[in-house]
Short mmCIF file of C-alpha atoms and ligand atoms in Angstrom, two decimals:
data_model
loop_
_atom_site.label_atom_id
_atom_site.label_comp_id
_atom_site.label_asym_id
_atom_site.label_seq_id
_atom_site.Cartn_x
_atom_site.Cartn_y
_atom_site.Cartn_z
CA MET A 1 1.86 4.29 52.86
CA LYS A 2 2.88 7.61 54.40
CA VAL A 3 6.12 9.53 53.92
CA THR A 4 7.07 8.81 57.50
CA ASP A 5 6.80 5.03 56.91
CA ILE A 6 9.18 5.31 53.96
CA VAL A 7 11.61 7.38 56.04
CA GLU A 8 11.62 4.70 58.69
CA LYS A 9 11.85 1.67 56.39
CA LEU A 10 14.62 3.11 54.21
CA GLY A 11 16.50 5.01 56.92
CA LEU A 12 16.25 8.39 55.19
CA ASN A 13 17.37 11.76 56.59
CA VAL A 14 14.65 14.34 57.01
CA PHE A 15 16.14 17.71 56.04
CA SER A 16 12.95 19.76 56.20
CA GLY A 17 9.20 19.90 55.73
CA HIS A 18 8.47 17.77 58.82
CA GLU A 19 4.89 18.98 58.73
CA GLY A 20 4.36 16.91 55.59
CA LEU A 21 5.59 13.56 56.93
CA GLY A 22 2.00 12.35 57.08
CA ARG A 23 1.45 12.89 53.32
CA GLU A 24 0.26 9.82 51.46
CA VAL A 25 2.69 8.21 48.98
CA THR A 26 1.09 6.64 45.93
CA GLY A 27 4.09 6.12 43.66
CA GLY A 28 7.50 7.34 42.66
CA TYR A 29 9.22 9.20 39.85
CA VAL A 30 12.92 9.38 39.05
CA SER A 31 14.32 12.26 37.03
CA ASP A 32 16.78 15.14 37.15
CA LEU A 33 15.10 16.90 34.23
CA LEU A 34 12.52 19.34 35.54
CA SER A 35 10.29 19.33 32.45
CA ASP A 36 10.23 15.55 32.56
CA VAL A 37 8.87 15.70 36.11
CA MET A 38 6.49 18.49 35.12
CA GLY A 39 5.15 16.42 32.25
CA HIS A 40 5.07 12.94 33.76
CA ALA A 41 5.09 12.81 37.58
CA GLU A 42 1.77 12.10 39.27
CA SER A 43 0.46 13.73 42.42
CA GLY A 44 1.40 11.66 45.45
CA ASP A 45 4.67 10.50 43.86
CA LEU A 46 7.95 10.55 45.72
CA TRP A 47 10.49 12.33 43.53
CA LEU A 48 14.04 10.99 43.49
CA THR A 49 16.63 13.44 42.19
CA ILE A 50 20.14 14.80 42.63
CA GLN A 51 18.91 18.36 41.95
CA THR A 52 19.12 20.42 45.15
CA HIS A 53 18.07 23.97 44.21
CA ARG A 54 14.80 25.61 45.12
CA ASN A 55 13.07 25.17 41.76
CA VAL A 56 12.72 21.54 42.79
CA MET A 57 10.33 22.69 45.51
CA ALA A 58 8.37 24.91 43.14
CA ILE A 59 7.78 21.89 40.93
CA ALA A 60 7.11 19.55 43.85
CA SER A 61 4.44 21.94 45.06
CA LEU A 62 2.87 22.52 41.64
CA LYS A 63 2.70 18.75 41.01
CA ASP A 64 1.57 17.80 44.55
CA ILE A 65 4.61 15.55 45.00
CA SER A 66 4.45 13.79 48.41
CA ALA A 67 8.16 14.27 49.19
CA VAL A 68 11.48 14.89 47.45
CA ILE A 69 14.34 12.46 48.05
CA ILE A 70 17.81 13.75 47.29
CA THR A 71 20.12 10.83 46.54
CA SER A 72 23.87 10.15 46.57
CA GLY A 73 24.45 12.16 49.74
CA GLU A 74 23.69 15.53 48.12
CA LYS A 75 22.32 18.25 50.42
CA PRO A 76 19.49 20.70 49.71
CA GLY A 77 20.32 24.41 49.53
CA ASP A 78 19.13 26.78 52.28
CA ASP A 79 16.40 28.29 50.12
CA THR A 80 15.25 24.80 49.16
CA ILE A 81 14.91 23.95 52.84
CA ALA A 82 13.07 27.20 53.51
CA GLN A 83 10.57 26.57 50.73
CA SER A 84 10.11 22.95 51.77
CA ASN A 85 9.17 24.11 55.28
CA GLN A 86 6.86 26.74 53.88
CA GLU A 87 5.07 24.28 51.59
CA GLY A 88 5.08 21.44 54.11
CA ILE A 89 6.60 19.09 51.54
CA PRO A 90 9.43 17.05 53.06
CA VAL A 91 12.92 16.99 51.58
CA LEU A 92 14.56 13.68 52.47
CA GLY A 93 18.07 12.43 51.85
CA THR A 94 20.05 9.24 51.43
CA GLU A 95 23.65 8.22 50.81
CA LEU A 96 22.36 5.61 48.36
CA SER A 97 22.44 6.27 44.64
CA THR A 98 19.19 6.90 42.81
CA PHE A 99 19.41 3.38 41.33
CA GLU A 100 19.73 1.66 44.69
CA LEU A 101 17.08 3.74 46.39
CA ALA A 102 14.63 3.35 43.51
CA GLY A 103 15.04 -0.42 43.70
CA ARG A 104 14.25 -0.54 47.39
CA LEU A 105 11.41 1.91 47.06
CA TYR A 106 9.87 -0.03 44.21
CA SER A 107 9.68 -3.24 46.18
CA LEU A 108 8.33 -1.37 49.17
CA LEU A 109 5.50 0.24 47.18
CA ASN A 110 4.56 -2.75 45.04
CA MET B 1 -11.27 38.30 35.84
CA THR B 2 -7.87 39.39 34.53
CA PHE B 3 -4.55 39.07 36.32
CA GLU B 4 -1.05 40.15 35.41
CA TYR B 5 2.34 38.95 36.54
CA LYS B 6 5.75 40.30 35.59
CA VAL B 7 8.58 37.92 34.81
CA GLN B 8 12.27 38.80 34.91
CA GLY B 9 14.67 36.97 32.59
CA GLY B 10 17.33 35.02 34.48
CA ASP B 11 15.45 35.18 37.79
CA PHE B 12 15.14 31.46 38.55
CA THR B 13 14.43 32.07 42.24
CA HIS B 14 10.93 33.33 41.44
CA ALA B 15 10.21 31.01 38.52
CA GLY B 16 6.85 29.38 39.03
CA TYR B 17 5.29 32.17 41.09
CA ALA B 18 2.51 32.94 38.62
CA SER B 19 1.79 29.23 38.16
CA SER B 20 1.44 28.71 41.87
CA GLN B 21 -0.89 31.73 42.23
CA VAL B 22 -3.08 30.53 39.38
CA LYS B 23 -3.16 27.02 40.80
CA LYS B 24 -4.42 28.37 44.16
CA MET B 25 -7.05 30.45 42.43
CA LEU B 26 -8.38 27.53 40.38
CA LYS B 27 -8.48 25.33 43.47
CA GLN B 28 -10.58 27.92 45.24
CA LEU B 29 -12.92 27.97 42.28
CA ASP B 30 -13.24 24.19 42.57
CA VAL B 31 -11.98 23.52 39.06
CA ASP B 32 -11.38 19.82 38.33
CA ASN B 33 -7.92 18.67 39.49
CA VAL B 34 -7.02 17.15 36.14
CA VAL B 35 -7.72 20.47 34.45
CA ILE B 36 -5.75 22.41 37.07
CA LYS B 37 -2.77 20.13 36.43
CA ARG B 38 -2.88 20.83 32.71
CA VAL B 39 -3.05 24.58 33.32
CA VAL B 40 -0.12 24.39 35.72
CA VAL B 41 2.09 22.41 33.32
CA CYS B 42 1.41 24.88 30.49
CA LEU B 43 1.86 28.01 32.53
CA TYR B 44 4.98 26.83 34.34
CA GLU B 45 6.74 25.81 31.13
CA ALA B 46 5.85 29.07 29.40
CA GLU B 47 6.88 31.09 32.46
CA VAL B 48 10.23 29.30 32.72
CA ASN B 49 10.85 29.88 29.03
CA ILE B 50 10.76 33.62 29.65
CA VAL B 51 13.13 33.22 32.60
CA ALA B 52 15.49 30.93 30.68
CA HIS B 53 15.40 32.43 27.20
CA ALA B 54 14.12 36.03 27.27
CA TRP B 55 14.89 39.33 29.00
CA ASP B 56 11.59 40.16 30.61
CA GLY B 57 7.93 39.56 30.07
CA VAL B 58 4.34 39.85 31.20
CA ILE B 59 1.86 37.09 31.84
CA SER B 60 -1.79 37.97 31.53
CA ILE B 61 -4.43 35.56 32.65
CA VAL B 62 -8.03 35.92 31.60
CA LEU B 63 -10.29 33.71 33.62
CA GLU B 64 -13.83 33.14 32.41
CA THR B 65 -16.48 30.72 33.61
CA ASP B 66 -15.52 28.00 31.18
CA THR B 67 -12.01 28.87 29.93
CA ILE B 68 -8.67 30.16 31.06
CA PHE B 69 -6.67 32.17 28.55
CA MET B 70 -2.98 32.72 29.29
CA LYS B 71 -0.92 35.12 27.23
CA LEU B 72 2.82 35.43 27.84
CA THR B 73 4.52 38.25 26.02
CA ASP B 74 8.24 38.77 26.30
CA ASN B 75 11.02 41.01 25.16
CA GLY B 76 13.79 38.73 24.09
CA PRO B 77 15.71 37.12 21.26
CA GLY B 78 12.56 35.55 19.80
CA ILE B 79 12.41 32.18 18.11
CA PRO B 80 13.79 32.10 14.57
CA ASN B 81 12.36 28.67 13.74
CA ILE B 82 9.23 27.78 15.71
CA GLU B 83 8.81 24.37 14.11
CA GLN B 84 12.30 23.40 15.25
CA ALA B 85 11.72 24.85 18.73
CA MET B 86 8.61 22.70 19.08
CA GLN B 87 10.58 19.48 18.54
CA ARG B 88 11.11 17.34 21.61
CA GLY B 89 14.71 17.68 22.77
CA PHE B 90 15.52 20.88 20.89
CA SER B 91 17.00 23.45 23.26
CA THR B 92 19.28 26.45 23.10
CA ALA B 93 19.53 26.67 26.91
CA SER B 94 22.92 27.54 28.38
CA HIS B 95 25.10 25.03 30.16
CA GLU B 96 24.23 26.54 33.58
CA VAL B 97 20.52 26.32 32.87
CA ARG B 98 20.87 22.68 31.77
CA GLU B 99 22.79 21.83 34.90
CA MET B 100 19.80 22.93 36.95
CA GLY B 101 17.70 20.40 35.08
CA PHE B 102 16.03 22.91 32.79
CA GLY B 103 16.75 22.94 29.07
CA ALA B 104 15.69 19.42 28.19
CA GLY B 105 13.73 20.72 25.22
CA MET B 106 10.49 19.32 26.62
CA GLY B 107 8.78 22.55 27.61
CA LEU B 108 6.98 23.44 24.40
CA PRO B 109 6.01 19.77 23.77
CA ASN B 110 4.60 19.68 27.32
CA ILE B 111 2.50 22.76 26.59
CA SER B 112 1.32 21.33 23.31
CA ALA B 113 0.26 18.09 25.02
CA ASN B 114 -1.75 19.88 27.70
CA ALA B 115 -3.31 22.92 26.01
CA ASP B 116 -6.61 22.97 24.17
CA LYS B 117 -5.31 25.83 22.03
CA PHE B 118 -1.66 26.84 21.75
CA LEU B 119 -0.21 29.55 19.56
CA ILE B 120 3.33 30.95 19.39
CA THR B 121 4.22 34.04 17.46
CA SER B 122 7.69 35.49 17.48
CA GLU B 123 9.73 38.26 16.00
CA PRO B 124 13.44 37.43 16.09
CA GLY B 125 15.39 40.12 17.91
CA LYS B 126 12.23 41.48 19.57
CA GLY B 127 10.32 38.84 21.46
CA THR B 128 7.82 36.05 21.65
CA THR B 129 4.14 35.72 22.46
CA VAL B 130 2.68 32.46 23.67
CA GLU B 131 -1.10 32.08 23.87
CA ILE B 132 -2.64 29.12 25.66
CA THR B 133 -6.32 28.36 26.12
CA ILE B 134 -7.69 25.59 28.32
CA ASN B 135 -11.35 24.68 28.73
CA LEU B 136 -12.13 24.47 32.41
CA ASN B 137 -15.06 22.13 32.25
CA SER B 138 -13.70 19.27 30.15
CA THR B 139 -10.97 16.90 31.24
CA ALA B 140 -10.10 15.59 27.80
CA VAL B 141 -7.11 17.14 26.00
N1 ADP C 1 10.14 32.81 25.23
C1 ADP C 1 11.13 32.36 24.46
N2 ADP C 1 12.04 33.22 23.94
C2 ADP C 1 13.05 32.77 23.15
N3 ADP C 1 13.24 31.48 22.82
C3 ADP C 1 12.37 30.58 23.31
C4 ADP C 1 11.29 30.96 24.15
N4 ADP C 1 10.59 29.85 24.46
C5 ADP C 1 11.21 28.83 23.85
N5 ADP C 1 12.29 29.27 23.14
C6 ADP C 1 13.18 28.45 22.29
O1 ADP C 1 12.60 27.17 22.08
C7 ADP C 1 13.46 26.15 22.58
C8 ADP C 1 12.64 24.99 23.10
O2 ADP C 1 11.86 25.39 24.24
P1 ADP C 1 11.40 24.29 25.28
O3 ADP C 1 10.71 23.18 24.55
O4 ADP C 1 10.67 24.93 26.37
O5 ADP C 1 12.77 23.67 25.79
P2 ADP C 1 13.87 24.30 26.79
O6 ADP C 1 13.27 25.50 27.43
O7 ADP C 1 14.10 23.19 27.74
O8 ADP C 1 15.06 24.62 25.95
C9 ADP C 1 14.31 26.85 23.63
O9 ADP C 1 15.53 26.20 23.90
C10 ADP C 1 14.53 28.20 22.96
O10 ADP C 1 15.50 28.11 21.96
MG1 MG C 2 11.45 25.44 28.32
#
């Protein structure tokens, strides 16, 4: 499944990184602790978080995350958006909580 | 080949720069992806530790045909008890740093899990040196 399919099926906002909407999604990871993501996320994962600062993009890029989904209606910072566009890794958003989104995403991917 | 990067304490906007440069370089050299990932985890965590805990530092990368050696030397408060610092969950990070999602006390354990050789030496009040070696042609940790 591609990022764009997930956007469509779950009604997500696309804040930035449109170039990367064709990236392949192979799984998901949920965490707001950056070292946890660093240590455990797999490449191709969607990353669900409420963190909005630009270090999220540095990690997403280093780990080859397919896209970042910011939950609970939080918005990415300007420098996060800029880096997302530069890396071509989408930053998506939802009003849903991480719990609700993860549930829907899990059934979609499995 | 030897490369050097400077790291400024407190400068979270550039945290991860060296890691991303090294990742690109290893990709160009066609190093196995699993190995690149381990290098990236180690270097990022060690780099962020300088940003989060020290004043300034230098990263030197020595790339040879079959190994990468990464040495991070900082001026900073040092680590009074390395054994304690190595424990999962131990962190002295500030409240602000924790709010950003850093400071979970998982950095050094992440390095230890991904490095082939890992050595920390520290002089309290002066600084810390972290030395990490990873074999480039084996995927096993
Ligand atoms: N370069 C460093 N200079 C000073 N203290 C450090 C350094 N690296 C690590 N430490 C100490 O070791 C602790 C654990 O490090 P780490 O496992 O990376 O967790 P975290 O960075 O999330 O606190 C830090 O909280 C800090 O007290
Ligand atoms: Mg750390």
